[in-house]
CSV table of N, CA and C in Angstrom, one decimal:
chain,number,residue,atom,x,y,z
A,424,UNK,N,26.6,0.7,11.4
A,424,UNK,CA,25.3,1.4,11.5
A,424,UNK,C,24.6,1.3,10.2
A,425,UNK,N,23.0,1.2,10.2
A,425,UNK,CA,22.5,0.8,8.8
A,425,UNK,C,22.2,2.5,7.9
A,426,UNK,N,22.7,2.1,6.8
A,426,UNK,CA,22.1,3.4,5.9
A,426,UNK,C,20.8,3.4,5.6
A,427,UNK,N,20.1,4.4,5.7
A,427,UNK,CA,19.0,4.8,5.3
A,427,UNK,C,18.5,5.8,4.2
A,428,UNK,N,18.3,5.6,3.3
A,428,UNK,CA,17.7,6.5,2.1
A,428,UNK,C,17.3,7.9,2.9
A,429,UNK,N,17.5,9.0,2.7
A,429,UNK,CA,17.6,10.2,2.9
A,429,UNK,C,16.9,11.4,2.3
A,430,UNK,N,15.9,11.3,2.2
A,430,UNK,CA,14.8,12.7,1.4
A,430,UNK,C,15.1,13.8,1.8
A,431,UNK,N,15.1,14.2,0.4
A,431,UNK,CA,15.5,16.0,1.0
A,431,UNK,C,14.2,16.9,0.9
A,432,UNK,N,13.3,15.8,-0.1
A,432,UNK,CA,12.3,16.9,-0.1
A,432,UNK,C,11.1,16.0,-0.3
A,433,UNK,N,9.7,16.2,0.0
A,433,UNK,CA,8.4,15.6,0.4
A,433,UNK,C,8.3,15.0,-1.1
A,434,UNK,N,8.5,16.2,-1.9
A,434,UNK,CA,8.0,15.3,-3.5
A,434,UNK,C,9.2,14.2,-3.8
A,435,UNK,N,10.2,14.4,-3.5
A,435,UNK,CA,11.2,12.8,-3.8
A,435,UNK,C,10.7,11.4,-3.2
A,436,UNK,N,10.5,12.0,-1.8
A,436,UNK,CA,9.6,10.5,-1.4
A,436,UNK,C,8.3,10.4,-1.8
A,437,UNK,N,7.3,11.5,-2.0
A,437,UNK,CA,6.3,11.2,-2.9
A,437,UNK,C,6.3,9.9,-3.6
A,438,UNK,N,7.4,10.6,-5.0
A,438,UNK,CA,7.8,9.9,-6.4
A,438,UNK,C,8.1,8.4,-5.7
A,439,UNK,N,9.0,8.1,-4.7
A,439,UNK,CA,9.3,6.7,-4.6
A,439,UNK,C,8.1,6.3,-4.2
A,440,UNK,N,7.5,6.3,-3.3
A,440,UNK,CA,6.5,6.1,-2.9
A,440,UNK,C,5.3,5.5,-3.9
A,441,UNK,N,5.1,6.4,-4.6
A,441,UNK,CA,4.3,6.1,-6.0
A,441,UNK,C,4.2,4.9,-6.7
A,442,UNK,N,6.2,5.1,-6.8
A,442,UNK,CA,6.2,3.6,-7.7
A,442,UNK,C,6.2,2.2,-6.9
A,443,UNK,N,6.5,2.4,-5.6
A,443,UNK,CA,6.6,1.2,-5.2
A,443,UNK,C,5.1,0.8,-5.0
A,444,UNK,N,4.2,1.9,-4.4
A,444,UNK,CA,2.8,1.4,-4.3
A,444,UNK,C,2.4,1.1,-5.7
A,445,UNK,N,2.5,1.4,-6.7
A,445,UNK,CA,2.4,0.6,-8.2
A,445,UNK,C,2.5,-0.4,-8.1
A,446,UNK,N,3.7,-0.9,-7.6
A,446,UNK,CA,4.6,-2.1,-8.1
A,446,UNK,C,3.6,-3.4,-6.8
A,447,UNK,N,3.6,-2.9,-5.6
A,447,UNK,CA,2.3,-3.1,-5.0
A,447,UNK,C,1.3,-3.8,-5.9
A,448,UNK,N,0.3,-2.7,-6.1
A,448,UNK,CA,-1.1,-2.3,-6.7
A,448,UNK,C,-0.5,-4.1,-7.9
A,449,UNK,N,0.3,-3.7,-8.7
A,449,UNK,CA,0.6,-5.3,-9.9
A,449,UNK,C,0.0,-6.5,-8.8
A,450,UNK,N,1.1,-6.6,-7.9
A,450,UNK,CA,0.6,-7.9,-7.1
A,450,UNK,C,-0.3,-8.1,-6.4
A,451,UNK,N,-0.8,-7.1,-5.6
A,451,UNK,CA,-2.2,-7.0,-5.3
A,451,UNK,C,-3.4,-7.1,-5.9
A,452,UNK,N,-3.0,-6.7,-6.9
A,452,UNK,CA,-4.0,-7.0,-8.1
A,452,UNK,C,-4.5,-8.9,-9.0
A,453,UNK,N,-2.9,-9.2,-8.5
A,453,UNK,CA,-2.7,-10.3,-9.3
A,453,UNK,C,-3.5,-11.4,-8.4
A,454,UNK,N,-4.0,-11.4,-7.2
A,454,UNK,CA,-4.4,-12.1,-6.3
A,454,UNK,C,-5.7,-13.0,-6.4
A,455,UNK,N,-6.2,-13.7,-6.1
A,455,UNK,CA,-7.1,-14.2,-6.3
A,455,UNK,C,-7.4,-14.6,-4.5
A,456,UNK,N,-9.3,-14.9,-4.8
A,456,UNK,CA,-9.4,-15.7,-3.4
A,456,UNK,C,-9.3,-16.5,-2.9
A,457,UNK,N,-9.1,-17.4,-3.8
A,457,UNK,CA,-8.4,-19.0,-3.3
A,457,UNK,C,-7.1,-18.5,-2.8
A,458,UNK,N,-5.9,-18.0,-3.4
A,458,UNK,CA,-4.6,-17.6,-3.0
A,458,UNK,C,-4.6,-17.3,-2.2
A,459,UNK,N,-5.5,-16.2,-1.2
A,459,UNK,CA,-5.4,-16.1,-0.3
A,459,UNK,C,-5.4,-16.4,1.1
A,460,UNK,N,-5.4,-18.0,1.1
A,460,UNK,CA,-5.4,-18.9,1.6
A,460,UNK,C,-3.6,-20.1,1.7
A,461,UNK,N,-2.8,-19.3,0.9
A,461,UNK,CA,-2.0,-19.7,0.9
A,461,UNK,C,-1.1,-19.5,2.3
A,462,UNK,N,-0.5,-20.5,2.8
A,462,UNK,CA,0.6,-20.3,4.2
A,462,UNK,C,1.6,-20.3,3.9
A,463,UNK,N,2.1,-19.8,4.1
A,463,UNK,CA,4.1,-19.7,4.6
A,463,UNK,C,4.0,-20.9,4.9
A,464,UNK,N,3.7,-21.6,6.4
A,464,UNK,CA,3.6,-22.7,7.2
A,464,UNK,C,2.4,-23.4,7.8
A,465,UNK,N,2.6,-24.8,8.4
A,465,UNK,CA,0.9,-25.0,9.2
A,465,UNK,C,0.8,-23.9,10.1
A,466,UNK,N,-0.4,-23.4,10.3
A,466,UNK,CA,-0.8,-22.1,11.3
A,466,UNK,C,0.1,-20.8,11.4
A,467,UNK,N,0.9,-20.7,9.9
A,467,UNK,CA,1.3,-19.9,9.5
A,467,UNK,C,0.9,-18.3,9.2
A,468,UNK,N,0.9,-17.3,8.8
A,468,UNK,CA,0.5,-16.1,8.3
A,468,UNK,C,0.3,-16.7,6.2
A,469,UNK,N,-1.6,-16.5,6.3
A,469,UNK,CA,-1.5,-16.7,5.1
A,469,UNK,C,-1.2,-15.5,4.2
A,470,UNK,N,-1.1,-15.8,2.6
A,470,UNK,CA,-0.9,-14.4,2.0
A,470,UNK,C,-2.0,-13.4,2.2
A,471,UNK,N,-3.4,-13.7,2.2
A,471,UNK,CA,-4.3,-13.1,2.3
A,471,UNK,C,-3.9,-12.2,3.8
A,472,UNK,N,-3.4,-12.4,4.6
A,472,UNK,CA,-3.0,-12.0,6.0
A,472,UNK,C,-1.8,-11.0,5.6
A,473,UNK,N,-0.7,-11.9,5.1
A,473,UNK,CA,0.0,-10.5,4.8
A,473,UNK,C,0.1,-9.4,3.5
A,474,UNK,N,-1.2,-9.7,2.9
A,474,UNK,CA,-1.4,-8.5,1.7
A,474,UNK,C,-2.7,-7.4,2.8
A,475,UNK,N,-3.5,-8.0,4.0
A,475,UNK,CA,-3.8,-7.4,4.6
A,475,UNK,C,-3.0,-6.7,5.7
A,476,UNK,N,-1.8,-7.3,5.8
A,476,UNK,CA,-1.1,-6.2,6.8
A,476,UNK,C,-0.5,-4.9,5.9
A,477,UNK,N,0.2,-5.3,5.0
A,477,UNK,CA,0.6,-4.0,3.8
A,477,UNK,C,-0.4,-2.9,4.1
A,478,UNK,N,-1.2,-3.6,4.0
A,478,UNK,CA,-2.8,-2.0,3.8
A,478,UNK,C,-2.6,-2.1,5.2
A,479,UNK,N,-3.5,-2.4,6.0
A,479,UNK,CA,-3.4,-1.8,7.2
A,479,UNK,C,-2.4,-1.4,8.1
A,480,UNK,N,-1.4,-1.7,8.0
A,480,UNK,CA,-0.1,-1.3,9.0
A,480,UNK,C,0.4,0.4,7.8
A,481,UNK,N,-0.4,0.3,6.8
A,481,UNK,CA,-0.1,1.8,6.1
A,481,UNK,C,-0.4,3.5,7.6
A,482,UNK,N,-1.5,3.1,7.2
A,482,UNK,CA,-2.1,4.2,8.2
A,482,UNK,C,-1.8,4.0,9.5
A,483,UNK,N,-1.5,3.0,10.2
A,483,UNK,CA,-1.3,2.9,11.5
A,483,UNK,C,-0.1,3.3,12.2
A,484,UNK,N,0.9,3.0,10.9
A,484,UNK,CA,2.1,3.7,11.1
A,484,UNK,C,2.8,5.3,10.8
A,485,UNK,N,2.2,5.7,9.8
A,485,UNK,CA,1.6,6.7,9.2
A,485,UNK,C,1.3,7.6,10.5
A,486,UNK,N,0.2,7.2,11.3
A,486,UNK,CA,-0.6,7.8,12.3
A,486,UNK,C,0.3,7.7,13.3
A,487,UNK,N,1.5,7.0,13.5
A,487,UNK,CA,2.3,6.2,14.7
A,487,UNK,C,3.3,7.5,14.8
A,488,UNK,N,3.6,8.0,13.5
A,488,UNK,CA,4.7,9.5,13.4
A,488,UNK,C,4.3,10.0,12.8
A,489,UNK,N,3.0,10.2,13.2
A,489,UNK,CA,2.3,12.0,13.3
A,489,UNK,C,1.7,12.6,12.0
A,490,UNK,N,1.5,11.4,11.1
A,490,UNK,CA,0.7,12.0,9.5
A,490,UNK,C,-0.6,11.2,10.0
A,491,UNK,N,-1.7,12.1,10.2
A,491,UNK,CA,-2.6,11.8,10.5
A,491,UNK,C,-3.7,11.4,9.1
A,492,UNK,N,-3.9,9.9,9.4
A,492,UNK,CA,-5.0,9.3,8.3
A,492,UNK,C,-5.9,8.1,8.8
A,493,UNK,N,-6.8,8.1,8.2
A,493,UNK,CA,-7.7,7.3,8.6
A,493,UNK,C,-7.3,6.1,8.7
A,494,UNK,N,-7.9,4.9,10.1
A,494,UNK,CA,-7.7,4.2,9.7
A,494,UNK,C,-8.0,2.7,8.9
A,495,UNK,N,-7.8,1.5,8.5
A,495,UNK,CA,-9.1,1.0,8.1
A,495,UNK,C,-9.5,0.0,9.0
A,496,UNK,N,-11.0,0.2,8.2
A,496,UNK,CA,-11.9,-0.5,9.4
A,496,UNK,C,-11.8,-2.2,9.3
A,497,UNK,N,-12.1,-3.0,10.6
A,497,UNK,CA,-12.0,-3.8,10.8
A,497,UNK,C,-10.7,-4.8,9.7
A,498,UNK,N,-9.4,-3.8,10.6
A,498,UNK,CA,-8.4,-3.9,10.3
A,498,UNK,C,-7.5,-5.7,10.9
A,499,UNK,N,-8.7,-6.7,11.6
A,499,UNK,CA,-7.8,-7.6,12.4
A,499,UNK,C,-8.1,-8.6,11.7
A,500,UNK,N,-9.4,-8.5,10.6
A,500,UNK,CA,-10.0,-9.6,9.9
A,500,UNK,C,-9.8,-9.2,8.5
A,501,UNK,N,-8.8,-10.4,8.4
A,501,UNK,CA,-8.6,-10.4,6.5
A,501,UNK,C,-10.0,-10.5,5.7
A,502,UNK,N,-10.3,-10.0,4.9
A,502,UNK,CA,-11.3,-10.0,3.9
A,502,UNK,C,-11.4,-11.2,3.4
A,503,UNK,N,-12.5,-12.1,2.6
A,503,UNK,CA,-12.1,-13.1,2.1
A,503,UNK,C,-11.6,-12.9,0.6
A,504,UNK,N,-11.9,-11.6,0.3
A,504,UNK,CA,-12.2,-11.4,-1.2
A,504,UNK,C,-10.6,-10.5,-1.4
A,505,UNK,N,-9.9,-10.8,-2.4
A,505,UNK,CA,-8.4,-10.5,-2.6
A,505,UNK,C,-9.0,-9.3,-3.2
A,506,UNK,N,-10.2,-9.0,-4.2
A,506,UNK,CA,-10.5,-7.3,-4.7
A,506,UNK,C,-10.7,-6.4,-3.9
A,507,UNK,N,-11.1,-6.8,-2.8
A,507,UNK,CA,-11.8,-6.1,-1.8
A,507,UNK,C,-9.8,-5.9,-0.8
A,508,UNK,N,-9.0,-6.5,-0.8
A,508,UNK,CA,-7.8,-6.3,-0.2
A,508,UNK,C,-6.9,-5.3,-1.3
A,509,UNK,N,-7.5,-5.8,-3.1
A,509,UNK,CA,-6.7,-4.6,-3.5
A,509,UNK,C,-7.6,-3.2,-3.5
A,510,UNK,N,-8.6,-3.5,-3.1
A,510,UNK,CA,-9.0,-1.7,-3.9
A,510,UNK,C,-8.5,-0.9,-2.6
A,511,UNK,N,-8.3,-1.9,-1.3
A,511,UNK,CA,-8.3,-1.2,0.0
A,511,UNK,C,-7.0,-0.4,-0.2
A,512,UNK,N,-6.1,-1.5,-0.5
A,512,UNK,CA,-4.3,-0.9,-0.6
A,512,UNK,C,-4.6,0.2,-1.7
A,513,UNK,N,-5.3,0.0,-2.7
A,513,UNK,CA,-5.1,1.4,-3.5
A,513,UNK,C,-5.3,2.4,-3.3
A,514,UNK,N,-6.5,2.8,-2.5
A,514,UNK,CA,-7.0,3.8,-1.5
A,514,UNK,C,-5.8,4.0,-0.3
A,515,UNK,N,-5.6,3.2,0.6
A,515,UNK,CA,-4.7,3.6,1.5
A,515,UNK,C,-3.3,4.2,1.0
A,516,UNK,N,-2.7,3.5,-0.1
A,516,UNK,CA,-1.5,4.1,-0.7
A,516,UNK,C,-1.5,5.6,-1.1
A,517,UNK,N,-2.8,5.8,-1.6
A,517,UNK,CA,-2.6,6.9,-2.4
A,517,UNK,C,-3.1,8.2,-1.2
A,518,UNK,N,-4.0,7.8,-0.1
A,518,UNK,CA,-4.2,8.2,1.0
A,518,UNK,C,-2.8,8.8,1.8
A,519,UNK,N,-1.5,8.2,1.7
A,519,UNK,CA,-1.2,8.2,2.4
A,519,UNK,C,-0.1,9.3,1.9
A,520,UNK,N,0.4,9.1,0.5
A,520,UNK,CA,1.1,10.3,-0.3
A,520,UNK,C,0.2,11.6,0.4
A,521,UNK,N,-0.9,11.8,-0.1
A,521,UNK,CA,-1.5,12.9,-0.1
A,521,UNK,C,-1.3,13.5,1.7
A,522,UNK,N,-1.4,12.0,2.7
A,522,UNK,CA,-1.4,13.3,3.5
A,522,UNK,C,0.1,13.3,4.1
A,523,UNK,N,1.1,12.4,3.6
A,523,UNK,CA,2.4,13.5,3.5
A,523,UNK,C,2.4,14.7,3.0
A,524,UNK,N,2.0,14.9,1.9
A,524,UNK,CA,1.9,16.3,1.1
A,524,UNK,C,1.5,16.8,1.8
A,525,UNK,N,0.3,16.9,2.2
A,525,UNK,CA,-0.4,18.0,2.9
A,525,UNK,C,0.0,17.9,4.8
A,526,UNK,N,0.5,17.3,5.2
A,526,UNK,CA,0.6,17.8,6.5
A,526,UNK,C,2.8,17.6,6.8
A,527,UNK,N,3.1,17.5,6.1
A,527,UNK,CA,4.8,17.8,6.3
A,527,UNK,C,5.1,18.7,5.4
A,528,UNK,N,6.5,19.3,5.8
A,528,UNK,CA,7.3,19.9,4.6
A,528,UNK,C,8.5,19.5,4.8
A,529,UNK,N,9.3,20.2,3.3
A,529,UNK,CA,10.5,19.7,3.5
A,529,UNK,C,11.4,19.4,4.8
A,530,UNK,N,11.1,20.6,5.5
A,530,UNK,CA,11.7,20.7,6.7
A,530,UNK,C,11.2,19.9,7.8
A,531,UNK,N,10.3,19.0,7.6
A,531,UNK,CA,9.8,18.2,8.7
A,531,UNK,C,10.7,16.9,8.2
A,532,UNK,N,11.6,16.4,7.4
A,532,UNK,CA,11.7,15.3,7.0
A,532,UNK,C,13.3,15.5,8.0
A,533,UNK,N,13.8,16.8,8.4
A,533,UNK,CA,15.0,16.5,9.0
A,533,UNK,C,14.6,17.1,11.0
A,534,UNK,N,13.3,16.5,11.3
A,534,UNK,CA,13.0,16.1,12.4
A,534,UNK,C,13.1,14.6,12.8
A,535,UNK,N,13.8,15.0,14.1
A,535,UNK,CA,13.9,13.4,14.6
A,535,UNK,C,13.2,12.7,15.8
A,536,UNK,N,12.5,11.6,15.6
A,536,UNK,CA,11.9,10.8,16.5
A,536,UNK,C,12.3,9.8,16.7
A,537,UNK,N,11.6,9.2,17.6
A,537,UNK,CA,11.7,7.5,18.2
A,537,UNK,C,11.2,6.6,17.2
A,538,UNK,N,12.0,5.9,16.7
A,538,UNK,CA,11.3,4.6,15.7
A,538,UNK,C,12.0,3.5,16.0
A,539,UNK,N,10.9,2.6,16.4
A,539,UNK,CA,11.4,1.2,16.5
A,539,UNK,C,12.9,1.6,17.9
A,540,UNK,N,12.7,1.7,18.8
A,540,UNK,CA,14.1,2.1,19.5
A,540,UNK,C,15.2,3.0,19.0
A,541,UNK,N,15.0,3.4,18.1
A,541,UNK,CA,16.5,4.5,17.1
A,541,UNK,C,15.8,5.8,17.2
A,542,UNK,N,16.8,6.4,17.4
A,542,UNK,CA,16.1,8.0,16.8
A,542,UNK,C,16.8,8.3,15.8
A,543,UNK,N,15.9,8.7,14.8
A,543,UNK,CA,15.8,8.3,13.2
A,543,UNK,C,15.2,10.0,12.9
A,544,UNK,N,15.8,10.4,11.8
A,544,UNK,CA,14.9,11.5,11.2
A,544,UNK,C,13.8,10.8,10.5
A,545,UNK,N,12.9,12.2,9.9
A,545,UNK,CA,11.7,11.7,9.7
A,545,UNK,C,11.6,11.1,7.9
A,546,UNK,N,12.7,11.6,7.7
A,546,UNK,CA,13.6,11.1,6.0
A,546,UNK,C,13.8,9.8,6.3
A,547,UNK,N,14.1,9.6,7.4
A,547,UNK,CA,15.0,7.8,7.2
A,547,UNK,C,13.7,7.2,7.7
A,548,UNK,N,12.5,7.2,8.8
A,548,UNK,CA,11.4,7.2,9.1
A,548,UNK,C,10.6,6.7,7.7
A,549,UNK,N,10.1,7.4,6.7
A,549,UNK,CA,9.7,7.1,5.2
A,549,UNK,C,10.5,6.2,4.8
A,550,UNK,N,11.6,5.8,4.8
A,550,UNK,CA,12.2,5.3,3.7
A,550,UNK,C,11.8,3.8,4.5
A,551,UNK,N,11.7,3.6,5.8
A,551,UNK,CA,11.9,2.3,7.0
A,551,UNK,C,10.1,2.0,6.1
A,552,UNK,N,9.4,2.8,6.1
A,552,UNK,CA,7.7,2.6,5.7
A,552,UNK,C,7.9,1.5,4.5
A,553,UNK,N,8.6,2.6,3.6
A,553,UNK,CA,8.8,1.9,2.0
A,553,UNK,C,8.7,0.4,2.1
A,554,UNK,N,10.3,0.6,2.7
A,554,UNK,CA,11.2,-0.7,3.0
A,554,UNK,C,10.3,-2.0,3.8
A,555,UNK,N,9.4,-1.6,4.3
A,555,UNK,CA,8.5,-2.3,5.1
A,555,UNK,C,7.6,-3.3,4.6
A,556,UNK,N,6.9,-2.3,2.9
A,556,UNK,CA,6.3,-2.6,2.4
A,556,UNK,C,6.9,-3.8,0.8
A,557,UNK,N,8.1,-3.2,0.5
A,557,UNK,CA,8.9,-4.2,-0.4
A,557,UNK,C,8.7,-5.1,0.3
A,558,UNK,N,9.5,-5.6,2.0
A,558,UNK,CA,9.6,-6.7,2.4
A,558,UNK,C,8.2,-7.7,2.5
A,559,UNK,N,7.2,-7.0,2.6
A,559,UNK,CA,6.3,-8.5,2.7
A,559,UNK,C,5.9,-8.5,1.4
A,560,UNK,N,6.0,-7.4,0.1
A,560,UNK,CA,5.6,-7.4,-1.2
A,560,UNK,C,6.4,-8.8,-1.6
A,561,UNK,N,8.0,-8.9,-1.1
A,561,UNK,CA,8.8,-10.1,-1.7
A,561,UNK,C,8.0,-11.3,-0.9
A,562,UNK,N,7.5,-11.4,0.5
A,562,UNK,CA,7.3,-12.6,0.8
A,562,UNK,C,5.7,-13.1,-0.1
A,563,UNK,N,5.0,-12.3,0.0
A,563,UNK,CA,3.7,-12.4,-1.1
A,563,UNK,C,4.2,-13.2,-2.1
A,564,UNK,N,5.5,-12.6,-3.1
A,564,UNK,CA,5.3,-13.3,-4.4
A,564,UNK,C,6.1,-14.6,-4.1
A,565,UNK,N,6.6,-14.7,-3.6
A,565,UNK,CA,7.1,-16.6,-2.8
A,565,UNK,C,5.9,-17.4,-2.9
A,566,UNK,N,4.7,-16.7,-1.8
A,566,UNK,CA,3.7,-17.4,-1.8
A,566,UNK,C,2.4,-17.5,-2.9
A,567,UNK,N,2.9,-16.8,-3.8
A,567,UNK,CA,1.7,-16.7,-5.1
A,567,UNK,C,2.0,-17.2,-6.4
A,568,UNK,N,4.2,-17.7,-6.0
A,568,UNK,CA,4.5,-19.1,-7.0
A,568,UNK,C,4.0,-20.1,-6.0
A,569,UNK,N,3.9,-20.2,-5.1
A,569,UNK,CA,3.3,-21.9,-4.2
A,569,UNK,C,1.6,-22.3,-4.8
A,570,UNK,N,1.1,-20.8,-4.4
A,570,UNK,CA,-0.7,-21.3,-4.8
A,570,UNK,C,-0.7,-21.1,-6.6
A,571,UNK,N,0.5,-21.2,-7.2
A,571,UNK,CA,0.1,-21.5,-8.6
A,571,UNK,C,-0.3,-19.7,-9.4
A,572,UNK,N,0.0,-19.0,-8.9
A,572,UNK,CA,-0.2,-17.6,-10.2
A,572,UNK,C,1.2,-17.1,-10.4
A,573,UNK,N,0.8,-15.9,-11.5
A,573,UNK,CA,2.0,-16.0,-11.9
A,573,UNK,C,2.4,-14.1,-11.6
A,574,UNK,N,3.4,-14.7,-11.3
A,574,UNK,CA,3.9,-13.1,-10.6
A,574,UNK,C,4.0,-12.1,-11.6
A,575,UNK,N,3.2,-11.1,-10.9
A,575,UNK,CA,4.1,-9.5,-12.1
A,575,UNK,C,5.3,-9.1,-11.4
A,576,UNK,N,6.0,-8.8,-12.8
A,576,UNK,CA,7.3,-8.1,-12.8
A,576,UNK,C,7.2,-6.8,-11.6
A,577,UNK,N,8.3,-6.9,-11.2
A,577,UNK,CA,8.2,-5.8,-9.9
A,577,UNK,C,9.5,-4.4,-10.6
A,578,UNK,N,10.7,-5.2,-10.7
A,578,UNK,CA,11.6,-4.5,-10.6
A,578,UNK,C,12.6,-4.6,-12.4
A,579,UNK,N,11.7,-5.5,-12.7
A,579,UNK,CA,12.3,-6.1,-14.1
A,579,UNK,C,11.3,-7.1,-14.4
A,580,UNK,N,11.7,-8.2,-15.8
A,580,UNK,CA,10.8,-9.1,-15.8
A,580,UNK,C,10.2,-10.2,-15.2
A,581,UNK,N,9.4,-10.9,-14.9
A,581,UNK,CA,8.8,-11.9,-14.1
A,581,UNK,C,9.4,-13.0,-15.1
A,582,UNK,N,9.6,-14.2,-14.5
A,582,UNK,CA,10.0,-15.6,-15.2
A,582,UNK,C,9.4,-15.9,-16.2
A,583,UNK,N,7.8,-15.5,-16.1
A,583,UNK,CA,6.8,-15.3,-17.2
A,583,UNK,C,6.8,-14.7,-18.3
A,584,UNK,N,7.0,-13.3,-18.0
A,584,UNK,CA,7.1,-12.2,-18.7
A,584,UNK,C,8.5,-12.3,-19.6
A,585,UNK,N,9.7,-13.2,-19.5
A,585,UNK,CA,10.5,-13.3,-20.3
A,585,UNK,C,10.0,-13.9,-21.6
A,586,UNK,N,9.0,-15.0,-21.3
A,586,UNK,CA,8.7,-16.4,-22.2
A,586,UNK,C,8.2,-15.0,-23.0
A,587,UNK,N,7.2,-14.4,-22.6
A,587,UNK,CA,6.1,-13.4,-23.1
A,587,UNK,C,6.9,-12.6,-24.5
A,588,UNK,N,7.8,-12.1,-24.1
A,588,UNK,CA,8.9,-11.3,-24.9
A,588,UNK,C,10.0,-12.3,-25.6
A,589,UNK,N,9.5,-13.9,-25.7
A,589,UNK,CA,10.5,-14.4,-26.6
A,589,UNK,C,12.0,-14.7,-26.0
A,590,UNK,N,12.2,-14.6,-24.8
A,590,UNK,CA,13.3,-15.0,-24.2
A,590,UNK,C,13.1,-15.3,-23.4
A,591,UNK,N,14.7,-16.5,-22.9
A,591,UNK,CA,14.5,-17.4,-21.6
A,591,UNK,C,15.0,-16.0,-20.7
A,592,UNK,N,14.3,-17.0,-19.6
A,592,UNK,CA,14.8,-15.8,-18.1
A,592,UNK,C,16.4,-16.1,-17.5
A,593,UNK,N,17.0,-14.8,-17.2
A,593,UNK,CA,18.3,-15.2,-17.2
A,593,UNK,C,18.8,-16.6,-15.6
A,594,UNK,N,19.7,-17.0,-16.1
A,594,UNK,CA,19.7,-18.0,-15.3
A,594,UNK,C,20.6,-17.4,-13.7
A,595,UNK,N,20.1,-17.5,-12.8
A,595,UNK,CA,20.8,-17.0,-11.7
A,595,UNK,C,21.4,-17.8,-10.3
């Protein structure tokens, strides 16, 4: 059975939540509009496509278990402009803490619903969102060494960011 991160309380997932939408906001930021044209594959999902699903599958899922937030508009068409995809995610991220805060409490995090086929508390529910959002944040930076930029550090240094600080990046 898979483990799932476990909140006991609104402001602990808040706090994660925060940093990951940071760590986000770095690569989102780092985008450009040519990049956004990068593919995984021919007739693939470009990055521009999946730094637009990040933001918009925020609120829709959000809305999907019951924290009610707006959602964004003309959500099916990637923007061409990567500013215009980050200021969206910055807005929606920070959108979406707040209306955890304001519409759960502690005690709503050990209610359980339907997710994805499981019935899941609403603790392990947040943590599946997070987790959601890491996973296409890793596929993004795959595809933003392909179109040539250079990644920010997410979780530690970027390959870059070693040179930057005077050391090689460790070898893995």
């Amino acid at each position: 059975m898979e483990e799932w991160k476990m909140y006991t309380t609104i402001a602990e997932f808040i706090q994660e939540w925060n940093q990951e939408a940071a760590s986000t906001q770095k690569v989102m930021d780092t985008l450009t509009d040519a990049s956004l044209q990068q593919q995984v594959f021919p007739n693939g999902r470009t990055l521009g496509r999946i730094a637009w699903h990040i933001t918009t599958s925020i609120p829709e899922l959000f809305s999907h278990f019951g924290i009610k937030m707006d959602m964004v508009k003309d959500s099916d068409t990637v923007p061409s402009s990567a500013k215009e995809i980050a200021e969206n995610f910055r807005k929606v991220s920070a959108d979406a803490a707040e209306a955890v805060k304001q519409q759960w409490t502690d005690e709503s995090l050990k209610q359980v619903q339907n997710a994805f086929g499981r019935d899941l508390p609403n603790a392990a529910i947040l943590s599946l969102l997070i987790k959601h959002i890491i996973h296409h944040r890793g596929q993004m930076t795959v595809l933003m060494r392909q179109a040539g930029l250079q990644v920010p550090g997410v979780y530690g240094p970027s390959k870059e960011e070693w040179s930057k600080l005077g050391m090689e990046p460790p070898k893995i």
